[in-house]
mmCIF file of C-alpha atoms in Angstrom:
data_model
loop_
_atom_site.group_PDB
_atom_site.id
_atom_site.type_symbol
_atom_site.label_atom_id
_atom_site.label_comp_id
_atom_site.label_asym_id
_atom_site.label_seq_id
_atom_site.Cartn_x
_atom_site.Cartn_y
_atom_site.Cartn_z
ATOM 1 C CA UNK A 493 31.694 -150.153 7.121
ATOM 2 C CA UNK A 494 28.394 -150.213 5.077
ATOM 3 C CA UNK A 495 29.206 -149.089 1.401
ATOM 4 C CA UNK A 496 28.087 -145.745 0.488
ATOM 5 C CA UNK A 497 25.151 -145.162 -1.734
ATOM 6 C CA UNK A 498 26.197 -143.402 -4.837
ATOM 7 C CA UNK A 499 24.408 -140.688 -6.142
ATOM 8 C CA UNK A 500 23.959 -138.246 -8.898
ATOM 9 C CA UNK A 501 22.814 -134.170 -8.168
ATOM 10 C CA UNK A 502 23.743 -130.593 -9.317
ATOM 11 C CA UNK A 503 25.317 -128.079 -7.725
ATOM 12 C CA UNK A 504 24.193 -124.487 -7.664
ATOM 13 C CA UNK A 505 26.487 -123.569 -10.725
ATOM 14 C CA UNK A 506 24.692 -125.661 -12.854
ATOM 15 C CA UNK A 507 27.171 -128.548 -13.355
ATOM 16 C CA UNK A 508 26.313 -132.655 -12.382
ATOM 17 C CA UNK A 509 27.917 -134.147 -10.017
ATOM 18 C CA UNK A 510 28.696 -137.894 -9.527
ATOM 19 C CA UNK A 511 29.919 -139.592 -6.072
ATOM 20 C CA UNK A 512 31.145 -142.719 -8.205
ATOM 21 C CA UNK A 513 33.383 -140.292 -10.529
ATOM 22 C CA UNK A 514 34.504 -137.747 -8.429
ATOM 23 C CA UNK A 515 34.837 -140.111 -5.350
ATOM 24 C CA UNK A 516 36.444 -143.365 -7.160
ATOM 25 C CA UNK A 517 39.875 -144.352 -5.082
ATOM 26 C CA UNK A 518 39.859 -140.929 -2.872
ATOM 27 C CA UNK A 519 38.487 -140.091 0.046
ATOM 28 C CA UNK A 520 35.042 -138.319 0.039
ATOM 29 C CA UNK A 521 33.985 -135.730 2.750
ATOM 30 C CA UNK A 522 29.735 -134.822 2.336
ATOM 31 C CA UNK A 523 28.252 -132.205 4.700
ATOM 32 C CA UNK A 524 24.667 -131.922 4.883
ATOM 33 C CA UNK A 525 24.283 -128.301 4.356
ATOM 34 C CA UNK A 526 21.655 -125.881 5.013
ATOM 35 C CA UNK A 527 22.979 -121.579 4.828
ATOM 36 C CA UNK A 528 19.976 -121.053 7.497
ATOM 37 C CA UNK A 529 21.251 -123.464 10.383
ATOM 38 C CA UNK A 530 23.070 -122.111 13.039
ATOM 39 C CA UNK A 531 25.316 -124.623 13.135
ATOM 40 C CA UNK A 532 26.260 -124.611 9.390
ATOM 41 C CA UNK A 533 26.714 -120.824 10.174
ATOM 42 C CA UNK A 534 28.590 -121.677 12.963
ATOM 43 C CA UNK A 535 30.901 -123.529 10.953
ATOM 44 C CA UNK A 536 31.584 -121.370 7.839
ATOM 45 C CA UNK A 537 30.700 -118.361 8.804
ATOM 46 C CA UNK A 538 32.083 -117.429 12.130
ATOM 47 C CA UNK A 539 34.707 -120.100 12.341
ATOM 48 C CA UNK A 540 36.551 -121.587 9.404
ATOM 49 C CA UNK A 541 36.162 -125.038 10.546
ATOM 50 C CA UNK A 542 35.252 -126.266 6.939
ATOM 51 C CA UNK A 543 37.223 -123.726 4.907
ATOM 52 C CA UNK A 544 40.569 -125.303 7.123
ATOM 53 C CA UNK A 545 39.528 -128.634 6.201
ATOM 54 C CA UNK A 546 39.222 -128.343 2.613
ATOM 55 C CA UNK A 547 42.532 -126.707 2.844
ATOM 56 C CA UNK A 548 44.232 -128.764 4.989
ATOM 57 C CA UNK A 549 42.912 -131.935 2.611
ATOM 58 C CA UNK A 550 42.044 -131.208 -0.641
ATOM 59 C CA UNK A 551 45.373 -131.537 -2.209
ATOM 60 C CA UNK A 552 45.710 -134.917 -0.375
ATOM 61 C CA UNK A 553 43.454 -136.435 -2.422
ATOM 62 C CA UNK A 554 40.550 -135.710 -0.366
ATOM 63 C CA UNK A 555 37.167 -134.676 -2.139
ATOM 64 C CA UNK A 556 34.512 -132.268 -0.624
ATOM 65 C CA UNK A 557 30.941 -132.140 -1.516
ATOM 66 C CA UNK A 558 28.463 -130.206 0.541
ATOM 67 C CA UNK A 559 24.399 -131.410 0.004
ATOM 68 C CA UNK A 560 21.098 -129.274 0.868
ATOM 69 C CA UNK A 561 18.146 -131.506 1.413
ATOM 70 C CA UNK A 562 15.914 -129.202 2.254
ATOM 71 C CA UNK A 563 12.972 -129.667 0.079
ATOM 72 C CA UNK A 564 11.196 -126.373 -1.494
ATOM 73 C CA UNK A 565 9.536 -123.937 1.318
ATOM 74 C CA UNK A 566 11.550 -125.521 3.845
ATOM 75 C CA UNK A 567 15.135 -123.352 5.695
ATOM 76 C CA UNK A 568 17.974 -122.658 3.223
ATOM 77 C CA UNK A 569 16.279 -124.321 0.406
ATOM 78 C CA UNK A 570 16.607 -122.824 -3.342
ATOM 79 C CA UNK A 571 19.429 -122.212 -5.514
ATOM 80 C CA UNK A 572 19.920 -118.397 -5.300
ATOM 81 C CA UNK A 573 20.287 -118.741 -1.008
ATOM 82 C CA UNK A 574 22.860 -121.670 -1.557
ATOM 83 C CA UNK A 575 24.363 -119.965 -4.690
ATOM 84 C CA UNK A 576 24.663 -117.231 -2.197
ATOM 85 C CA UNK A 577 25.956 -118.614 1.289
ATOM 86 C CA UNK A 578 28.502 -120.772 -1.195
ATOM 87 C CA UNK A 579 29.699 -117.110 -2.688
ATOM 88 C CA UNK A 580 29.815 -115.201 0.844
ATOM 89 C CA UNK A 581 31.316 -118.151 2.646
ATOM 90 C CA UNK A 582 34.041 -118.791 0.131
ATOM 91 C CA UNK A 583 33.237 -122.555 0.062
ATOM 92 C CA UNK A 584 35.749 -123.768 -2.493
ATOM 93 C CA UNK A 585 33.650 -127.091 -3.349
ATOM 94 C CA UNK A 586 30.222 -128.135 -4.866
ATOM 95 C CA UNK A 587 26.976 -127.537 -2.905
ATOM 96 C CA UNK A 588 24.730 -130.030 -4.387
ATOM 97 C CA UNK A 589 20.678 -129.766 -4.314
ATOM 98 C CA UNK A 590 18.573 -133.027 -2.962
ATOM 99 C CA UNK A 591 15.388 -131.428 -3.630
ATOM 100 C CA UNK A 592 13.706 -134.595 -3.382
ATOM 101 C CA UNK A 593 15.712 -135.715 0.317
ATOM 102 C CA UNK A 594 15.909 -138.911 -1.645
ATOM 103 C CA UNK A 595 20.251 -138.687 -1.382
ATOM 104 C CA UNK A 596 19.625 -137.623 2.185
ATOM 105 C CA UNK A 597 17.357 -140.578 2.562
ATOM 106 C CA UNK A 598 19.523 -142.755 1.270
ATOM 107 C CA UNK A 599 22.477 -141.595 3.606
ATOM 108 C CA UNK A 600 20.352 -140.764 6.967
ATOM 109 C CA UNK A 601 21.459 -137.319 7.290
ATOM 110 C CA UNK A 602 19.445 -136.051 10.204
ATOM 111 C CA UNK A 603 20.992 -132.835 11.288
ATOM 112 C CA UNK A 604 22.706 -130.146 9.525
ATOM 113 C CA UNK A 605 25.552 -130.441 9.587
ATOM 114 C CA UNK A 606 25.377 -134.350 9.767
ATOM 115 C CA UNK A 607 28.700 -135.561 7.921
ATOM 116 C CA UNK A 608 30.065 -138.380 6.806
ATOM 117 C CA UNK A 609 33.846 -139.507 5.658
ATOM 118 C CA UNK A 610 33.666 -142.328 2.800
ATOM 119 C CA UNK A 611 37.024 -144.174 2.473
ATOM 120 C CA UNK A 612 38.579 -144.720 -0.905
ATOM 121 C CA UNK A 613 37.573 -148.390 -0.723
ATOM 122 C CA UNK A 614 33.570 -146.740 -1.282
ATOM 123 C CA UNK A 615 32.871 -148.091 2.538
ATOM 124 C CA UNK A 616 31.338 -145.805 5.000
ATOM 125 C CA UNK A 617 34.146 -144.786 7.742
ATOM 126 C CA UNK A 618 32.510 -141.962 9.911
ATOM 127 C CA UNK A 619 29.021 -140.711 10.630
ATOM 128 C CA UNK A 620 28.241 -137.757 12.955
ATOM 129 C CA UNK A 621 28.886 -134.391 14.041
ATOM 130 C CA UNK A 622 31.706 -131.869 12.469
ATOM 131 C CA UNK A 623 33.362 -131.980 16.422
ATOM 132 C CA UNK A 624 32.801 -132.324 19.779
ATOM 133 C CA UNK A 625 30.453 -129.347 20.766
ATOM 134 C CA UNK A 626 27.208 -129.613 20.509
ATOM 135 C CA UNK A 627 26.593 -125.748 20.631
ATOM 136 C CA UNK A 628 25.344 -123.378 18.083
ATOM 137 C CA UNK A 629 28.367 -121.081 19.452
ATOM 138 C CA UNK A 630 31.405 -122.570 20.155
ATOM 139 C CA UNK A 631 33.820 -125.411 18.533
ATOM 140 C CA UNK A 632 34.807 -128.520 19.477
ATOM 141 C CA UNK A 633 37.817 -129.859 21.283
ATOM 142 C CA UNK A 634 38.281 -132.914 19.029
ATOM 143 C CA UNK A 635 37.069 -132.380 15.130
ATOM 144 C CA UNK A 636 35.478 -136.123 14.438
ATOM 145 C CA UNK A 637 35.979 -135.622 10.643
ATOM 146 C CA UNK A 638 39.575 -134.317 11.272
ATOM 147 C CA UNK A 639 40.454 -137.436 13.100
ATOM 148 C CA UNK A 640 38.830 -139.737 10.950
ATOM 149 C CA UNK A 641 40.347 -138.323 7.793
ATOM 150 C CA UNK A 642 44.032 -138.574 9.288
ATOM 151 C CA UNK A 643 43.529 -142.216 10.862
ATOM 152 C CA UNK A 644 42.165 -143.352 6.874
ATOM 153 C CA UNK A 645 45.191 -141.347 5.616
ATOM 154 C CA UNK A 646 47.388 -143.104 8.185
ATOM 155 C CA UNK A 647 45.854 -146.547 6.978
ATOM 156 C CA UNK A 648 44.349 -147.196 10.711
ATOM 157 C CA UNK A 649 40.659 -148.267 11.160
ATOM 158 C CA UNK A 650 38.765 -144.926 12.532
ATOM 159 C CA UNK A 651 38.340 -145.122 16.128
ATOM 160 C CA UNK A 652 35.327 -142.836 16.486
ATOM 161 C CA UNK A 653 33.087 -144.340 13.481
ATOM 162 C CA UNK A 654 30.124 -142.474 14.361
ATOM 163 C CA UNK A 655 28.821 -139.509 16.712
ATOM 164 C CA UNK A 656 25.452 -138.053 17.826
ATOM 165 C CA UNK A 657 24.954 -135.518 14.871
ATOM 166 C CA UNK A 658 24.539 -131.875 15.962
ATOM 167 C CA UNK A 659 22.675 -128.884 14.387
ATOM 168 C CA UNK A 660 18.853 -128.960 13.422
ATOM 169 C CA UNK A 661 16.863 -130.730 11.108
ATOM 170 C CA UNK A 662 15.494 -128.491 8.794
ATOM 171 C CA UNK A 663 13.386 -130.350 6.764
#
């Protein structure tokens, strides 16, 4: 319910990106991101778990904006690796650098992934895991972000604001 911290960063083609533009009256979807995580691989690269959702909801209205916080000399930091991973996975959104960690900071992203849903009225709705399975292998039963992007859709409160973020830290 807390209202989300706006931001300004660039994504790995160069162009700036700002949550208060892109995200004013629609729903906003951030991933922390990080191409050397098993999970994130997990996730885009041997299931299509964020490739379905950006399909499923991007032409509802719903925007999608991946982060790296990983500062420099730390896993999947740089812009060629997440120029890369972006490329190879097919990710059909901005993957913004956070250098600094200051955006990650701001929003306590822990894990990677560690996502959260912002409602179009700027107010946090959902902070937590991608789904229900905490391993590096497998996914989840119930998709968190899935539910909590339908319910907000549906114009219900989300019932599961927040889970225990999976995935590693990274930083």
């Amino acid at each position: 319910g807390e209202v989300a911290p706006t931001f300004t960063l660039t994504d790995t083609d160069g162009n700036t990106v700002d949550l208060a533009t892109v995200g004013k009256d629609k729903i906003v979807v951030l991933e922390w991101f990080n191409p050397g995580c098993p999970f994130v691989v997990k996730h885009h690269e041997k299931n299509p778990t964020f490739s379905n959702l950006h399909k499923d909801y991007s032409s509802k209205g719903v925007v999608f904006l991946a982060i790296n916080s990983g500062a420099k000399g730390k896993e999947g930091h740089g812009l060629d690796l997440n120029k890369g991973a972006k490329k190879d996975w097919k990710i059909a959104y901005p993957v913004l650098l956070d250098e600094s960690g200051e955006v990650g900071k701001m929003y306590g992203a822990k894990t990677t992934p560690h996502m959260f849903v912002i409602g179009k009225d700027g107010k946090l709705a959902y902070s937590g895991a991608i789904d229900d399975n905490s391993s590096a292998a497998k996914t989840g039963e119930k998709n968190y972000v899935r539910m909590a992007l339908d319910e907000i859709r549906a114009g219900k409160t989300v019932t599961t604001a927040a889970a225990e973020p999976e995935g590693g830290s990274g930083r």
